[in-house]
């Protein structure tokens, strides 16, 4: 399947990139290549976000939350669980959002799930994407104009 996706990705990156990355991340996680898996989870979420696949951003965020939870990084896990819940709700998948909320409460022992302002983990996560996107477009942090 992964080989097929790599081929499809060559012809339609915007559509297949995040899917290919999430499968590769899961594979690397199973192989205990955690650093590479982490990078691909992050890249998958960013790709889904960039290409406006909110449903796939939700799935990738939930899987990334599980990745962090199973490795004992509970604050990061919580952040990505909350992000996945927000994405599921944006997509209109309220039952799935509720399932993730219950799973999160069970796993993290949280009696209440707060959906307040974006926390530091996610703020830093998306800030890194903004910087790299600007550099790809030929803009750095000191530029005051945008290139078309």
mmCIF file of C-alpha atoms in Angstrom:
data_model
loop_
_atom_site.group_PDB
_atom_site.id
_atom_site.type_symbol
_atom_site.label_atom_id
_atom_site.label_comp_id
_atom_site.label_asym_id
_atom_site.label_seq_id
_atom_site.Cartn_x
_atom_site.Cartn_y
_atom_site.Cartn_z
ATOM 1 C CA UNK A 1 0.000 0.000 0.000
ATOM 2 C CA UNK A 2 2.779 2.413 0.946
ATOM 3 C CA UNK A 3 4.532 1.824 -2.379
ATOM 4 C CA UNK A 4 1.305 2.557 -4.260
ATOM 5 C CA UNK A 5 0.843 5.763 -2.290
ATOM 6 C CA UNK A 6 4.393 6.850 -3.074
ATOM 7 C CA UNK A 7 3.598 6.436 -6.766
ATOM 8 C CA UNK A 8 0.296 8.309 -6.455
ATOM 9 C CA UNK A 9 2.064 11.037 -4.450
ATOM 10 C CA UNK A 10 4.388 11.669 -7.396
ATOM 11 C CA UNK A 11 1.366 12.533 -9.541
ATOM 12 C CA UNK A 12 -0.784 14.339 -6.989
ATOM 13 C CA UNK A 13 1.241 15.501 -3.998
ATOM 14 C CA UNK A 14 -1.457 17.742 -2.557
ATOM 15 C CA UNK A 15 -3.832 14.779 -2.306
ATOM 16 C CA UNK A 16 -1.553 11.926 -1.209
ATOM 17 C CA UNK A 17 1.306 13.501 0.735
ATOM 18 C CA UNK A 18 -0.285 13.551 4.204
ATOM 19 C CA UNK A 19 -1.708 10.046 3.782
ATOM 20 C CA UNK A 20 1.653 8.628 2.756
ATOM 21 C CA UNK A 21 3.395 10.390 5.655
ATOM 22 C CA UNK A 22 0.977 9.080 8.280
ATOM 23 C CA UNK A 23 1.384 5.496 7.064
ATOM 24 C CA UNK A 24 5.158 5.876 7.035
ATOM 25 C CA UNK A 25 5.049 7.399 10.547
ATOM 26 C CA UNK A 26 3.012 4.460 11.862
ATOM 27 C CA UNK A 27 5.449 2.019 10.257
ATOM 28 C CA UNK A 28 8.458 3.771 11.816
ATOM 29 C CA UNK A 29 6.711 3.898 15.189
ATOM 30 C CA UNK A 30 6.224 0.121 15.095
ATOM 31 C CA UNK A 31 9.905 -0.243 14.181
ATOM 32 C CA UNK A 32 10.757 1.964 17.210
ATOM 33 C CA UNK A 33 12.323 4.669 15.063
ATOM 34 C CA UNK A 34 10.712 7.333 17.216
ATOM 35 C CA UNK A 35 12.520 10.457 15.998
ATOM 36 C CA UNK A 36 11.757 9.741 12.353
ATOM 37 C CA UNK A 37 8.188 8.755 13.214
ATOM 38 C CA UNK A 38 7.677 11.983 15.168
ATOM 39 C CA UNK A 39 8.931 14.052 12.225
ATOM 40 C CA UNK A 40 6.536 12.295 9.828
ATOM 41 C CA UNK A 41 3.559 12.631 12.175
ATOM 42 C CA UNK A 42 4.226 16.380 12.355
ATOM 43 C CA UNK A 43 4.719 16.615 8.600
ATOM 44 C CA UNK A 44 1.484 14.747 7.943
ATOM 45 C CA UNK A 45 -0.508 17.115 10.159
ATOM 46 C CA UNK A 46 1.057 20.155 8.518
ATOM 47 C CA UNK A 47 0.424 18.778 5.031
ATOM 48 C CA UNK A 48 -3.220 18.015 5.825
ATOM 49 C CA UNK A 49 -3.610 21.495 7.305
ATOM 50 C CA UNK A 50 -1.951 23.185 4.323
ATOM 51 C CA UNK A 51 -4.112 21.302 1.831
ATOM 52 C CA UNK A 52 -7.302 21.842 3.866
ATOM 53 C CA UNK A 53 -7.984 18.162 4.648
ATOM 54 C CA UNK A 54 -9.405 18.837 8.114
ATOM 55 C CA UNK A 55 -10.616 15.241 8.447
ATOM 56 C CA UNK A 56 -7.123 13.882 7.805
ATOM 57 C CA UNK A 57 -5.579 16.519 10.057
ATOM 58 C CA UNK A 58 -7.903 15.224 12.790
ATOM 59 C CA UNK A 59 -6.906 11.588 12.226
ATOM 60 C CA UNK A 60 -3.183 12.390 12.087
ATOM 61 C CA UNK A 61 -3.451 14.520 15.247
ATOM 62 C CA UNK A 62 -5.256 11.742 17.111
ATOM 63 C CA UNK A 63 -2.626 9.189 16.072
ATOM 64 C CA UNK A 64 0.145 11.610 17.049
ATOM 65 C CA UNK A 65 -1.533 12.088 20.439
ATOM 66 C CA UNK A 66 -1.548 8.301 20.900
ATOM 67 C CA UNK A 67 2.135 8.208 19.903
ATOM 68 C CA UNK A 68 2.997 10.768 22.596
ATOM 69 C CA UNK A 69 0.727 9.160 25.203
ATOM 70 C CA UNK A 70 2.248 5.710 24.759
ATOM 71 C CA UNK A 71 5.712 7.217 25.145
ATOM 72 C CA UNK A 72 4.792 9.102 28.337
ATOM 73 C CA UNK A 73 4.666 12.654 26.933
ATOM 74 C CA UNK A 74 1.279 13.485 28.407
ATOM 75 C CA UNK A 75 1.220 17.273 27.872
ATOM 76 C CA UNK A 76 2.073 16.868 24.194
ATOM 77 C CA UNK A 77 -0.455 14.053 23.986
ATOM 78 C CA UNK A 78 -3.148 16.237 25.532
ATOM 79 C CA UNK A 79 -2.390 19.040 23.072
ATOM 80 C CA UNK A 80 -2.776 16.840 20.025
ATOM 81 C CA UNK A 81 -5.861 15.093 21.398
ATOM 82 C CA UNK A 82 -7.469 18.522 21.821
ATOM 83 C CA UNK A 83 -6.371 19.538 18.335
ATOM 84 C CA UNK A 84 -7.866 16.367 16.866
ATOM 85 C CA UNK A 85 -11.144 17.012 18.708
ATOM 86 C CA UNK A 86 -11.280 20.555 17.310
ATOM 87 C CA UNK A 87 -10.594 19.270 13.790
ATOM 88 C CA UNK A 88 -13.239 16.534 14.077
ATOM 89 C CA UNK A 89 -15.768 19.165 15.164
ATOM 90 C CA UNK A 90 -14.815 21.464 12.269
ATOM 91 C CA UNK A 91 -15.390 18.525 9.949
ATOM 92 C CA UNK A 92 -18.777 17.852 11.557
ATOM 93 C CA UNK A 93 -17.787 14.482 13.047
ATOM 94 C CA UNK A 94 -19.205 15.198 16.494
ATOM 95 C CA UNK A 95 -19.572 11.541 17.521
ATOM 96 C CA UNK A 96 -15.905 10.907 16.739
ATOM 97 C CA UNK A 97 -14.906 14.051 18.655
ATOM 98 C CA UNK A 98 -16.890 12.760 21.633
ATOM 99 C CA UNK A 99 -15.198 9.332 21.391
ATOM 100 C CA UNK A 100 -11.766 11.010 21.426
ATOM 101 C CA UNK A 101 -12.772 13.178 24.410
ATOM 102 C CA UNK A 102 -13.813 10.078 26.383
ATOM 103 C CA UNK A 103 -10.651 8.230 25.378
ATOM 104 C CA UNK A 104 -8.568 11.223 26.417
ATOM 105 C CA UNK A 105 -10.296 11.444 29.795
ATOM 106 C CA UNK A 106 -9.662 7.738 30.393
ATOM 107 C CA UNK A 107 -6.030 7.820 29.322
ATOM 108 C CA UNK A 108 -5.016 11.080 30.942
ATOM 109 C CA UNK A 109 -7.363 10.929 33.935
ATOM 110 C CA UNK A 110 -8.826 14.312 33.145
ATOM 111 C CA UNK A 111 -12.209 15.164 34.576
ATOM 112 C CA UNK A 112 -12.552 18.182 32.345
ATOM 113 C CA UNK A 113 -11.330 18.987 28.907
ATOM 114 C CA UNK A 114 -10.795 22.666 28.342
ATOM 115 C CA UNK A 115 -10.913 24.106 24.868
ATOM 116 C CA UNK A 116 -9.352 27.450 25.610
ATOM 117 C CA UNK A 117 -6.730 29.351 23.698
ATOM 118 C CA UNK A 118 -4.163 27.304 21.812
ATOM 119 C CA UNK A 119 -1.504 26.042 24.212
ATOM 120 C CA UNK A 120 2.279 26.410 23.917
ATOM 121 C CA UNK A 121 2.862 22.992 22.335
ATOM 122 C CA UNK A 122 0.505 23.660 19.427
ATOM 123 C CA UNK A 123 1.411 27.331 19.186
ATOM 124 C CA UNK A 124 5.070 26.378 18.710
ATOM 125 C CA UNK A 125 4.104 23.560 16.342
ATOM 126 C CA UNK A 126 2.194 25.840 13.983
ATOM 127 C CA UNK A 127 4.622 28.755 14.404
ATOM 128 C CA UNK A 128 7.395 26.549 12.998
ATOM 129 C CA UNK A 129 5.207 25.853 9.980
ATOM 130 C CA UNK A 130 4.574 29.565 9.433
ATOM 131 C CA UNK A 131 8.311 30.297 9.430
ATOM 132 C CA UNK A 132 9.133 27.464 7.025
ATOM 133 C CA UNK A 133 6.212 28.404 4.736
ATOM 134 C CA UNK A 134 7.423 31.976 4.585
ATOM 135 C CA UNK A 135 10.933 30.861 3.717
ATOM 136 C CA UNK A 136 9.599 28.602 0.947
ATOM 137 C CA UNK A 137 7.756 31.616 -0.477
ATOM 138 C CA UNK A 138 10.890 33.753 -0.353
ATOM 139 C CA UNK A 139 9.933 35.714 2.736
ATOM 140 C CA UNK A 140 11.819 35.788 6.014
ATOM 141 C CA UNK A 141 10.741 37.013 9.439
ATOM 142 C CA UNK A 142 12.007 40.549 8.759
ATOM 143 C CA UNK A 143 10.036 41.042 5.547
ATOM 144 C CA UNK A 144 7.002 43.275 5.763
ATOM 145 C CA UNK A 145 5.557 42.321 2.380
ATOM 146 C CA UNK A 146 4.260 39.118 0.873
ATOM 147 C CA UNK A 147 5.284 37.765 -2.475
ATOM 148 C CA UNK A 148 2.479 36.545 -4.713
#
